[in-house]
Tab-separated table of C-alpha atoms (C1' of nucleotides) in Angstrom:
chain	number	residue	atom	x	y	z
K	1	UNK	CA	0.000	0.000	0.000
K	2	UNK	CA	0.923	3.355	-0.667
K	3	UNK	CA	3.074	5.515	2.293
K	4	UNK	CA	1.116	8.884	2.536
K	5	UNK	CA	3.070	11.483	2.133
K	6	UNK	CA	3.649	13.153	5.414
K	7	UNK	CA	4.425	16.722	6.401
K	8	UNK	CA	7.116	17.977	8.269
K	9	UNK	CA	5.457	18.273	11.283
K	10	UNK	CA	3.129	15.029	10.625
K	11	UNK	CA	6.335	13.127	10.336
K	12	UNK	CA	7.922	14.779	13.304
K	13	UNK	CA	4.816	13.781	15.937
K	14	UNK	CA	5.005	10.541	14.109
K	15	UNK	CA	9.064	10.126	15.462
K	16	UNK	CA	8.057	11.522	19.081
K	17	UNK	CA	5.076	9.115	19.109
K	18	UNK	CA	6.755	6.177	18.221
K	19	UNK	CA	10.062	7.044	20.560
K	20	UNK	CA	7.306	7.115	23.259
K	21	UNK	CA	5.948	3.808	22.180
K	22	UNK	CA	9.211	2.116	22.020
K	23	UNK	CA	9.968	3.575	25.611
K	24	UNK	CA	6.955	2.339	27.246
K	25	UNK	CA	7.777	-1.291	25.793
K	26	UNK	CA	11.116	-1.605	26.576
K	27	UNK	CA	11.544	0.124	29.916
K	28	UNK	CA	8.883	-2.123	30.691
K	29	UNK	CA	10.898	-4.799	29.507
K	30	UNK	CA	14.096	-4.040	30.791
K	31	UNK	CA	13.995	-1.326	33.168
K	32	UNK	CA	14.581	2.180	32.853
K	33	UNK	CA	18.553	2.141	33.857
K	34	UNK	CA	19.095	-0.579	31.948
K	35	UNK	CA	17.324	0.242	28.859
K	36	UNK	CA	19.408	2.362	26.944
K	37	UNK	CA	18.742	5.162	24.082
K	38	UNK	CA	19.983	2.584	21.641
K	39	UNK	CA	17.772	-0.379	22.836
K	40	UNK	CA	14.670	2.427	22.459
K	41	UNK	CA	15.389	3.806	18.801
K	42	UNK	CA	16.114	0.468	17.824
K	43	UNK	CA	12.668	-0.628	18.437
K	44	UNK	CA	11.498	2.445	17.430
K	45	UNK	CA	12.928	1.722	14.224
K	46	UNK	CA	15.095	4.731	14.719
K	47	UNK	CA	18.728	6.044	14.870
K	48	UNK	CA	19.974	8.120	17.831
K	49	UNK	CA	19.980	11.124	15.920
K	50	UNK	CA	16.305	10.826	16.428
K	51	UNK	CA	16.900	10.718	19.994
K	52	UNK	CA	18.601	13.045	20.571
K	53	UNK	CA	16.752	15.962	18.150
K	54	UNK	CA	13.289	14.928	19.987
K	55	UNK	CA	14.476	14.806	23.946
K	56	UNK	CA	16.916	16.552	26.114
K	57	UNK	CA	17.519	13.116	28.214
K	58	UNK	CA	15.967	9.389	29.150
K	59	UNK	CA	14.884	10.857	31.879
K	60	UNK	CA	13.086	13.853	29.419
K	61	UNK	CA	11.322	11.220	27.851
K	62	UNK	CA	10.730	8.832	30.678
K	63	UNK	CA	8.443	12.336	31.943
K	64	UNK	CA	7.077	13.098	28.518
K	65	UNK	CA	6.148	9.396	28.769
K	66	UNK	CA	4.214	9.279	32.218
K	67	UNK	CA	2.191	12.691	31.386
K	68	UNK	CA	0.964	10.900	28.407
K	69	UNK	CA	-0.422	8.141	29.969
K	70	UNK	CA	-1.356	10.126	33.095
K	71	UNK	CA	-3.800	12.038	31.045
K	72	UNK	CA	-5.183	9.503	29.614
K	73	UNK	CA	-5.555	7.766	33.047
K	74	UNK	CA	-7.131	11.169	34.964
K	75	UNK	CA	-9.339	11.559	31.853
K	76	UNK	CA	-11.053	8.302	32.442
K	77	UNK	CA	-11.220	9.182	36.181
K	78	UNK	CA	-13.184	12.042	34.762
K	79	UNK	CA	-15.683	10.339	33.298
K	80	UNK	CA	-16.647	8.710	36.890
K	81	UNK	CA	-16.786	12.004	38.358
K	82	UNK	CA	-18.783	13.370	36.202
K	83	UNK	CA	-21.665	10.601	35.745
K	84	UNK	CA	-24.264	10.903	38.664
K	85	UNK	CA	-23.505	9.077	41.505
K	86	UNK	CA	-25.715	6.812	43.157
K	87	UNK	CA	-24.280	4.410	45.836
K	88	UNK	CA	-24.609	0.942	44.321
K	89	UNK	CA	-22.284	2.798	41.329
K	90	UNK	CA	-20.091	3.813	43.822
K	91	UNK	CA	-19.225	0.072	45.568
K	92	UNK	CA	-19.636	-1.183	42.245
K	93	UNK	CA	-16.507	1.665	40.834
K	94	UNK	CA	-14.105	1.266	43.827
K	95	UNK	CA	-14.243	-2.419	43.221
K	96	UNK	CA	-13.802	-1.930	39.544
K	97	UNK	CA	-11.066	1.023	40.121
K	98	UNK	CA	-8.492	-2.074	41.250
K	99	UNK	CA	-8.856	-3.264	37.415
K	100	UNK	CA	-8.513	0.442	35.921
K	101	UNK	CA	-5.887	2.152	37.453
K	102	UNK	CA	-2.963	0.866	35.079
K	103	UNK	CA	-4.299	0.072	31.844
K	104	UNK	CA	-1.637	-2.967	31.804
K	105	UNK	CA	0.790	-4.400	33.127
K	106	UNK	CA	3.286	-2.097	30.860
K	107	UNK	CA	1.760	0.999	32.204
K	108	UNK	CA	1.871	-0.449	35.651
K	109	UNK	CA	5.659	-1.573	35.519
K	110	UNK	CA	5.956	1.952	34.037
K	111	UNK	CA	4.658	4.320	36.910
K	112	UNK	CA	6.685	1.500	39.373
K	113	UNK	CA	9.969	2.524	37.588
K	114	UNK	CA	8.960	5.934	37.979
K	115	UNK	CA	8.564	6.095	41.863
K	116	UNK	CA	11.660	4.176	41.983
K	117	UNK	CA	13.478	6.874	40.245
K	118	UNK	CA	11.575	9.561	41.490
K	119	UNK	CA	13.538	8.357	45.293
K	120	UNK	CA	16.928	9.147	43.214
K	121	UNK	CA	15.908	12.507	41.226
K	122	UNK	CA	14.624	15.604	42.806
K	123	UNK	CA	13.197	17.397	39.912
K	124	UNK	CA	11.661	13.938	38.818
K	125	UNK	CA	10.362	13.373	41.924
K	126	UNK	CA	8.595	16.818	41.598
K	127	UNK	CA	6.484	16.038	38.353
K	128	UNK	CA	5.682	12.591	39.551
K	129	UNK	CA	4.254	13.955	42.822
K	130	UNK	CA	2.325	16.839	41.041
K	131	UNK	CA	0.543	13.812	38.681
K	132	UNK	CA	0.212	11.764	42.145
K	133	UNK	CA	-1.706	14.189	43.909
K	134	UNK	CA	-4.010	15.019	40.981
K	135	UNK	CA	-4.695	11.825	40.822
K	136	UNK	CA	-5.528	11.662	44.638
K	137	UNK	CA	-7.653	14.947	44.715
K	138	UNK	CA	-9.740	13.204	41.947
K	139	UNK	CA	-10.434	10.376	43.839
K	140	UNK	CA	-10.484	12.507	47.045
K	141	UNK	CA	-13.411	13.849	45.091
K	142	UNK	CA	-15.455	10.978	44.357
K	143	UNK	CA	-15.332	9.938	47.803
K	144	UNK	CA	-16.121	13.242	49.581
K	145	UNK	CA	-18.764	12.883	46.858
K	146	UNK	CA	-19.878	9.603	48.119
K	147	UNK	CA	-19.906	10.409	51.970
K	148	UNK	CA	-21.969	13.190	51.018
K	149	UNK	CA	-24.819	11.623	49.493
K	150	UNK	CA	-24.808	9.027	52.454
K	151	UNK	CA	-24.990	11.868	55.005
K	152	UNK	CA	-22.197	10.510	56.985
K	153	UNK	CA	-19.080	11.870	58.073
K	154	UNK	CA	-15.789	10.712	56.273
K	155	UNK	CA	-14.099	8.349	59.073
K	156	UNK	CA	-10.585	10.074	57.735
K	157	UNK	CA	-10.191	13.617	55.671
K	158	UNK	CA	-11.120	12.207	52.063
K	159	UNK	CA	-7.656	13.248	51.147
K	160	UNK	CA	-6.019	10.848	53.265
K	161	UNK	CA	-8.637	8.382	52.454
K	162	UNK	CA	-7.722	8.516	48.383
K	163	UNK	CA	-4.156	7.666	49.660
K	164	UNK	CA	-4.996	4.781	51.265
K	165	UNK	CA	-6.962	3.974	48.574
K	166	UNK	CA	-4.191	4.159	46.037
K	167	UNK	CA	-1.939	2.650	48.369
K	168	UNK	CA	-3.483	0.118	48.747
K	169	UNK	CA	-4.768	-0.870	45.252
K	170	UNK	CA	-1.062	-0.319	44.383
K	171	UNK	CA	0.615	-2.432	46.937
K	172	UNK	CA	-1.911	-4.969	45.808
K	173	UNK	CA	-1.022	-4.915	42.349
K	174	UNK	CA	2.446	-4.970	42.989
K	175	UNK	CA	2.443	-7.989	44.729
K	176	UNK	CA	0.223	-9.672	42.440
K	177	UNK	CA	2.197	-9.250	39.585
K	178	UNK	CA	5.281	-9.868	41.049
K	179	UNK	CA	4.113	-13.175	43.121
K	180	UNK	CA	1.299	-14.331	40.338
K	181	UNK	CA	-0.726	-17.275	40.824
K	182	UNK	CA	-0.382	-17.246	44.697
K	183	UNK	CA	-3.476	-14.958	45.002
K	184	UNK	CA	-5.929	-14.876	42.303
K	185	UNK	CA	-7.492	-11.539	40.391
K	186	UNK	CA	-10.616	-12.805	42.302
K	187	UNK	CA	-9.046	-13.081	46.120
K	188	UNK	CA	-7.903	-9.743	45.291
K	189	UNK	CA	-10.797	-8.491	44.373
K	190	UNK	CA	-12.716	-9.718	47.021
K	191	UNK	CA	-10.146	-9.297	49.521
K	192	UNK	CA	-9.773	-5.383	48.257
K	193	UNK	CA	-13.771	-5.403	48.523
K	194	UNK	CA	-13.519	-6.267	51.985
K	195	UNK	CA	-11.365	-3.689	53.441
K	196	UNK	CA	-13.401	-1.210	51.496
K	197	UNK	CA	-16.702	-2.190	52.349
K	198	UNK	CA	-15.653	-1.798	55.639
K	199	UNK	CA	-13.799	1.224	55.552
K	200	UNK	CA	-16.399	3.061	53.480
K	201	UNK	CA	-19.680	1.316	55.094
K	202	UNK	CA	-19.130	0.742	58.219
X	1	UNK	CA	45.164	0.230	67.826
X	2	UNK	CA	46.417	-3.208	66.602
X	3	UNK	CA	44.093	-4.851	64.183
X	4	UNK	CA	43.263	-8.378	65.038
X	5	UNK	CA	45.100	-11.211	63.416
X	6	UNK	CA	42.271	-12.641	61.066
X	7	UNK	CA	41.676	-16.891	60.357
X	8	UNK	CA	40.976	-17.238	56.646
X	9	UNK	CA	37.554	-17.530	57.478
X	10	UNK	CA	36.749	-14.756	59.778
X	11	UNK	CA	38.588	-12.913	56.862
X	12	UNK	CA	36.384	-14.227	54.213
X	13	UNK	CA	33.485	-13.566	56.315
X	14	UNK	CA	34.285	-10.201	56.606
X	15	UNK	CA	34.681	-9.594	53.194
X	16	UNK	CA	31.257	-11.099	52.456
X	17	UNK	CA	29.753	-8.536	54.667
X	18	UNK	CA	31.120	-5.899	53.984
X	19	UNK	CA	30.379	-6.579	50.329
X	20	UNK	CA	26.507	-7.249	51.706
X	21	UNK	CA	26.926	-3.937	53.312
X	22	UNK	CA	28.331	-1.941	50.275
X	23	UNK	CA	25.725	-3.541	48.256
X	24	UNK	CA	22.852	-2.774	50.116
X	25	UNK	CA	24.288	1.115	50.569
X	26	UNK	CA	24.761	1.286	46.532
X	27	UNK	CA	21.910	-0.456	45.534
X	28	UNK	CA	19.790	1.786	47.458
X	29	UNK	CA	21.423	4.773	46.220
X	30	UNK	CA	21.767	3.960	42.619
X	31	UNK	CA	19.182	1.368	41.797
X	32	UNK	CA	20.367	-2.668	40.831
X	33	UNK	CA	20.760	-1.913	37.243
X	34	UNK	CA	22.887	1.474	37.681
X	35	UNK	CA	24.555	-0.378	40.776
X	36	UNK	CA	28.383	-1.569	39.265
X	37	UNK	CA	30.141	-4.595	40.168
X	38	UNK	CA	32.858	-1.824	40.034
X	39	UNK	CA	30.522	0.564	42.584
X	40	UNK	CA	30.498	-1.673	45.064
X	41	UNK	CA	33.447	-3.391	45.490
X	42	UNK	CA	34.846	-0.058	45.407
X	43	UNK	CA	32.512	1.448	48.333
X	44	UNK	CA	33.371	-2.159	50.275
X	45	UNK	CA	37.342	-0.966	49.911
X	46	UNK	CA	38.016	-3.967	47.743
X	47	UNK	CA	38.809	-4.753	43.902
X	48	UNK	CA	36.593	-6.735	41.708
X	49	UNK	CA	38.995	-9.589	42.652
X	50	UNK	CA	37.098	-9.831	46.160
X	51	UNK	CA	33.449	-10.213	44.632
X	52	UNK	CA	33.968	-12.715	42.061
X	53	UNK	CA	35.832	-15.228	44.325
X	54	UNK	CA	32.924	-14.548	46.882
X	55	UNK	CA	29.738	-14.309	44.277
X	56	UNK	CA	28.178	-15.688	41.053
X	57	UNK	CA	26.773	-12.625	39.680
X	58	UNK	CA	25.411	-9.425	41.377
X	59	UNK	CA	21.825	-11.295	41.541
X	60	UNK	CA	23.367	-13.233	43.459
X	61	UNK	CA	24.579	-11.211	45.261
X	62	UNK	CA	21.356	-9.360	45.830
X	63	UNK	CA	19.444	-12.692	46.711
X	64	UNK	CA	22.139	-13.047	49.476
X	65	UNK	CA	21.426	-9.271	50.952
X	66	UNK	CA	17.710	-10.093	50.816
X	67	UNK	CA	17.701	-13.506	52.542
X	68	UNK	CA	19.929	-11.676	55.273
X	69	UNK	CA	17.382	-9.080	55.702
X	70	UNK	CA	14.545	-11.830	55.070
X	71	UNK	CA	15.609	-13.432	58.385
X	72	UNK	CA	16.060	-10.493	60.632
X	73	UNK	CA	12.463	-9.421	59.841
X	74	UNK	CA	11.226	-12.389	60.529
X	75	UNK	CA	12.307	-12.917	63.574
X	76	UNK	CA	11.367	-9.957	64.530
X	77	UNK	CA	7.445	-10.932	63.605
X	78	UNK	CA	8.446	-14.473	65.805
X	79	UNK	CA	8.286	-12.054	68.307
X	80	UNK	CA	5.166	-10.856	68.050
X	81	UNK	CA	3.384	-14.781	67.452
X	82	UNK	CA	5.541	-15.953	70.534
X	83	UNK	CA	4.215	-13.477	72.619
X	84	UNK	CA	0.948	-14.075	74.219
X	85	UNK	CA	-1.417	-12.072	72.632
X	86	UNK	CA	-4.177	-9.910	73.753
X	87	UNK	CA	-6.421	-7.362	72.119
X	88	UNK	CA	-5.493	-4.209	72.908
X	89	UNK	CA	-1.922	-5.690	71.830
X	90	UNK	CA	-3.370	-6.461	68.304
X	91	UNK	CA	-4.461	-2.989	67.360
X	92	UNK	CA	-1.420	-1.633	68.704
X	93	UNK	CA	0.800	-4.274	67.259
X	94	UNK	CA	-0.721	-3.357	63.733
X	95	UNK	CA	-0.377	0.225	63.744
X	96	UNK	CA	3.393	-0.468	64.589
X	97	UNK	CA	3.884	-2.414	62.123
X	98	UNK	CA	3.083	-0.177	59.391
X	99	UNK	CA	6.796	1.486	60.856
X	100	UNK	CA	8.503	-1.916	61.771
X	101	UNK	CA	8.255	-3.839	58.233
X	102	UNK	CA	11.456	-2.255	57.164
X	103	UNK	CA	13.800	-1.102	59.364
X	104	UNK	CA	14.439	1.907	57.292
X	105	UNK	CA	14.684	3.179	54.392
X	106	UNK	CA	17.238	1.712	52.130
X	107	UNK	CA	16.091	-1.850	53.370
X	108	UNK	CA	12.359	-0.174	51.847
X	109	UNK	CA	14.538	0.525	48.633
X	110	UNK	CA	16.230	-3.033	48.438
X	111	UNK	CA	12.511	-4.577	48.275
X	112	UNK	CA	11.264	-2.319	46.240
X	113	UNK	CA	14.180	-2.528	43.588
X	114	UNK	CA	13.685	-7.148	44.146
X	115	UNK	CA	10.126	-6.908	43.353
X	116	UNK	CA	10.864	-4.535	40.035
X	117	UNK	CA	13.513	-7.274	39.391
X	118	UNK	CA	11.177	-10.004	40.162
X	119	UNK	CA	8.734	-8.959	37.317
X	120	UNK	CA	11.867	-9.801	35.011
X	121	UNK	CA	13.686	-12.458	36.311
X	122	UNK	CA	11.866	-15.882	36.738
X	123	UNK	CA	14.758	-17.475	39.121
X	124	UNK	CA	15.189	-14.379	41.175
X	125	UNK	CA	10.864	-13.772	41.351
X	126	UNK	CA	10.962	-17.585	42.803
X	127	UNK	CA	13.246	-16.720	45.492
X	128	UNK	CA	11.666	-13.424	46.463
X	129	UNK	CA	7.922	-15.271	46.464
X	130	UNK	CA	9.278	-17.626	48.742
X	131	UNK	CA	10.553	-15.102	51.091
X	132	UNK	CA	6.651	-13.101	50.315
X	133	UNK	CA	5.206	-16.229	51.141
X	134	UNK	CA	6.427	-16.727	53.929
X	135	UNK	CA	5.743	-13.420	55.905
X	136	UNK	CA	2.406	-13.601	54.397
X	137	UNK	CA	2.258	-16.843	56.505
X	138	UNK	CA	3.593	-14.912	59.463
X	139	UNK	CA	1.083	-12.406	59.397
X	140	UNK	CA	-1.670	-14.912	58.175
X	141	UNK	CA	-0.867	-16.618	62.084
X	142	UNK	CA	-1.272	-13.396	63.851
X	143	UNK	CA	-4.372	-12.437	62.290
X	144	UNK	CA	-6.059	-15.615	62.864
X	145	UNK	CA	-5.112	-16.000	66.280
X	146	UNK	CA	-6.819	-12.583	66.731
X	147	UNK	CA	-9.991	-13.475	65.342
X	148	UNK	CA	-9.858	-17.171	67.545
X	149	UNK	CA	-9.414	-15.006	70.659
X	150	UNK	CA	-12.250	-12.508	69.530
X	151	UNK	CA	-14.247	-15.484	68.722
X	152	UNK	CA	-15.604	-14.067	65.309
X	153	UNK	CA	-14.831	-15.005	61.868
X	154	UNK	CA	-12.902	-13.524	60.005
X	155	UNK	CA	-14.284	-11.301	57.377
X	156	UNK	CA	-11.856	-13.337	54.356
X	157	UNK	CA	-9.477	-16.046	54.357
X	158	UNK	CA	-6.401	-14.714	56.909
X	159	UNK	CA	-4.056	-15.305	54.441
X	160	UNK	CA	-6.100	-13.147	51.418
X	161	UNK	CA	-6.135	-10.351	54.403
X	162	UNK	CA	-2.459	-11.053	55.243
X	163	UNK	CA	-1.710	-10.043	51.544
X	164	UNK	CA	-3.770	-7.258	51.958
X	165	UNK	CA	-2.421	-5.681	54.726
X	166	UNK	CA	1.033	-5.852	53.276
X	167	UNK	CA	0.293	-4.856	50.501
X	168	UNK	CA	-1.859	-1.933	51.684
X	169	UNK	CA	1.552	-0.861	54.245
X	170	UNK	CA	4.055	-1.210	51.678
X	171	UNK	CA	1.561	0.841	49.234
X	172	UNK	CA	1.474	3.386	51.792
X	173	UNK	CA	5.263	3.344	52.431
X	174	UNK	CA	5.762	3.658	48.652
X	175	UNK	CA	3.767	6.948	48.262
X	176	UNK	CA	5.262	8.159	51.441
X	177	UNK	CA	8.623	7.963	50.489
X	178	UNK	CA	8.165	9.030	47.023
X	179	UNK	CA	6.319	11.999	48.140
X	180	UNK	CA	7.203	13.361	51.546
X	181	UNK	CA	5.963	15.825	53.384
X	182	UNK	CA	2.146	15.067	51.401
X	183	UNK	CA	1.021	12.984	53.975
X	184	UNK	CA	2.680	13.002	57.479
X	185	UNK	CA	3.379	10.067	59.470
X	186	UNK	CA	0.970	10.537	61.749
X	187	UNK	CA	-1.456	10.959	58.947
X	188	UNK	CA	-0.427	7.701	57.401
X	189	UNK	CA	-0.931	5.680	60.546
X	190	UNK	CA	-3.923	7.473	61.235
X	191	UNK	CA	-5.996	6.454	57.876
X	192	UNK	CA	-4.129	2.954	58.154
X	193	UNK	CA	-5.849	2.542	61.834
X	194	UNK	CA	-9.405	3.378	60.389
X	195	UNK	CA	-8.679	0.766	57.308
X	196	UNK	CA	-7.310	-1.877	59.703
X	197	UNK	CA	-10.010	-0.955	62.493
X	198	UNK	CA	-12.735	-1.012	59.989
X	199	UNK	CA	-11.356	-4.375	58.409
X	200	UNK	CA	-10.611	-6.333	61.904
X	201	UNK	CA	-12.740	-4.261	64.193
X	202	UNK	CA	-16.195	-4.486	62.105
G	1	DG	C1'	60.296	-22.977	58.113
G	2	DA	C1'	59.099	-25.005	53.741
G	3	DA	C1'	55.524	-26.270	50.833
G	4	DC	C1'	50.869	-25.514	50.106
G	5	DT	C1'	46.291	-23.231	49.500
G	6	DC	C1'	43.098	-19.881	49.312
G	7	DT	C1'	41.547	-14.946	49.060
G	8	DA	C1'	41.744	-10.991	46.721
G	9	DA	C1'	44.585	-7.871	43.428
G	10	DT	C1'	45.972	-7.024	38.861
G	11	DA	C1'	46.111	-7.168	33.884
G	12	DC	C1'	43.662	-7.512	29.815
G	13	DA	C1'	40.587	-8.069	25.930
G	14	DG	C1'	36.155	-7.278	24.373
G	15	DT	C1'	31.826	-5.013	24.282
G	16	DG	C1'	28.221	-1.466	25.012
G	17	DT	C1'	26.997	3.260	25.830
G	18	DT	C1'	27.122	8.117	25.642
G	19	DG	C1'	26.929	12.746	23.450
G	20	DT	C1'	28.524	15.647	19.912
G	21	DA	C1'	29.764	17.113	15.442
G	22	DT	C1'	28.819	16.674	10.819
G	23	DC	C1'	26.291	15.288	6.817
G	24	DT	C1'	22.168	14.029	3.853
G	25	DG	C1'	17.849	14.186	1.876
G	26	DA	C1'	13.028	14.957	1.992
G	27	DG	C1'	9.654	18.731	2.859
G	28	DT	C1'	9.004	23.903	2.050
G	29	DA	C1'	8.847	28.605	0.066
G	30	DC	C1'	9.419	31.556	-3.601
J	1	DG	C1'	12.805	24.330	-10.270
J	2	DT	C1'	16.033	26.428	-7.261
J	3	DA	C1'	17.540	27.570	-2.818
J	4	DC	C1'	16.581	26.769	1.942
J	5	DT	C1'	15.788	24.297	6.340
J	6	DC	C1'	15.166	20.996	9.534
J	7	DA	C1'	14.520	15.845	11.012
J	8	DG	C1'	17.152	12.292	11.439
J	9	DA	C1'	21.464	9.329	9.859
J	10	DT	C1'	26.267	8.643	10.315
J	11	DA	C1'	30.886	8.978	12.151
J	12	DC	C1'	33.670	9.476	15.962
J	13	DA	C1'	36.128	9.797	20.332
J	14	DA	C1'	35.901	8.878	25.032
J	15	DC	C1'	34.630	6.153	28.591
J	16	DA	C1'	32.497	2.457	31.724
J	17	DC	C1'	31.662	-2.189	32.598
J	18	DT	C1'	32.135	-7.130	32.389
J	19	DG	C1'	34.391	-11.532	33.105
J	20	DT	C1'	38.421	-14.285	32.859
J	21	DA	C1'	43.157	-15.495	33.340
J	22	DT	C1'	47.048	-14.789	35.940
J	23	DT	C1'	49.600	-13.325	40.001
J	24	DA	C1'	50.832	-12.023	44.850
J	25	DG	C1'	50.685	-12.664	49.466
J	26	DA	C1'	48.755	-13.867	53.775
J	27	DG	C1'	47.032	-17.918	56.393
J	28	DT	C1'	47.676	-23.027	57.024
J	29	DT	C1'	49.793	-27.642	57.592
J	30	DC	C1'	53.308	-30.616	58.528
DNA sequence: GAACTCTAATACAGTGTTGTATCTGAGTAC
DNA sequence: GTACTCAGATACAACACTGTATTAGAGTTC
């Protein structure tokens, strides 16, 4: 079939797009110190010139990277806090949240690199905190949300609440992916849908 | 002062340590993959001669500076199932432990870094479930001895709710060190009370 | 104390990685 | 269609790291 013939800029976006995708897989792969530029325009189909004309650093990338996806992610969250909220939704969405968070396991290995890292680098550390507490004032939301429309008072601020909440679907997921088959997406589920219920409707 | 006269073994030992030591400081400050053979050695005071006569390969290496700290912990949780337990202990017990899993922070690191490790190497991921396992089992003990001496059931299997609360603690450790100063300490234990009270206390 | 045996140092060869400096060719403007 | 410009390729020089093969010297055995 016929290549369209692309713009400057098309083609440009098309090389920063595809550097990005190549990232994602193989930091996921091999981990973001050990994958190097050459391992990602390789698989981008690339040359380091491209590299190095599209991003300052790894590290550049590795950022432009997670604010992709953590768009994408808070977007979704969006569309929860928009839709009306009635309580069966709301059990029914924390339950489901465990499944949403990372979209896969690439994105999840991803944002686990990234807090890694972020213990090393300042500055990185900075961005990744900015995304993590938008992300936790979103879900702070939908739960000051939820106590509201049950006329009961939060057990914890609803800040502190989301945290746990992350925390805890995190820690979960790490240790499910990293010890697979001992507890099954069901246990976890249920087990996760335990400590909520009883944290949220007690 | 006069520096002992050594046996070949108590020097050998020594040098293991201290390589265990070096590692564990390097590691934590650099990340596995960015930690060198070279690096550590060199932080140890010795040449590369001294870790290849005393090591495989710096995964093995790392799986010998994780079983070390594998054992200390858990003897430290033999404590708490030796000790006769009552339960005012229990809630106070688990609100400590949220600060006793790791006994600071580069030990927090080490984990973190096996379990990112884990996701990519099958040999190494068998070793660290084992050692996963078997503090879940730990825990698993405790918690079910607390709900025999309340004389109610418990609310999921003790072992689902053993992986739950680690992984809800080490969740919460993960954000807190990644972004300090968000949530205080006393915040952290706070919210983790009302989970855990909610969860054991229903 | 002489011969022996390990631990750890040293030397070395090979490979991978980095960033820059320069070049090329496809898109752009006139 | 000619000159221009910018994305990306290529070439290069410096360096870091690995693992092995060999060596030195301190501890051991008799």
């Amino acid at each position: 079939m016929a290549r369209k013939r692309l713009t400057r800029e098309e083609s440009r976006d098309q090389t920063y797009q595809r550097l990005l995708d190549a990232a994602a897989h193989v930091i996921a792969k091999k981990g973001f110190a050990a994958a190097s530029v050459e391992d990602i325009v390789a698989q981008a189909g690339y040359t380091r010139g491209a590299f190095y004309s599209n991003f300052k650093s790894k590290a550049d990338l590795f950022i432009a990277l997670l604010s992709q996806d953590h768009q994408c992610v808070r977007q979704d969250l969006q569309k929860i806090l928009d839709a009306p909220l009635s309580m069966a939704d709301m059990q029914e969405q924390i339950s489901q949240y465990y499944v949403q968070v990372y979209r896969d396991e690439k994105n999840f290995i991803l944002w686990a690199e990234a807090r890694l890292l972020a213990l090393r680098d300042a500055k990185f550390r900075a961005r990744l905190n900015a995304y993590c507490l938008e992300k936790r004032d979103d879900i702070a939301h939908i739960i000051e949300q939820f106590f509201k429309l049950r006329g009961t008072e939060p057990p914890a601020p609803p800040k502190d609440l989301a945290f746990g909440t992350m925390a805890l679907v995190d820690g979960m997921r790490f240790f499910n992916e990293s010890a697979p088959k001992e507890l099954t997406d069901e246990a976890a589920q249920h087990t996760l849908g335990v400590i909520f219920n009883a944290t949220f409707f007690k």
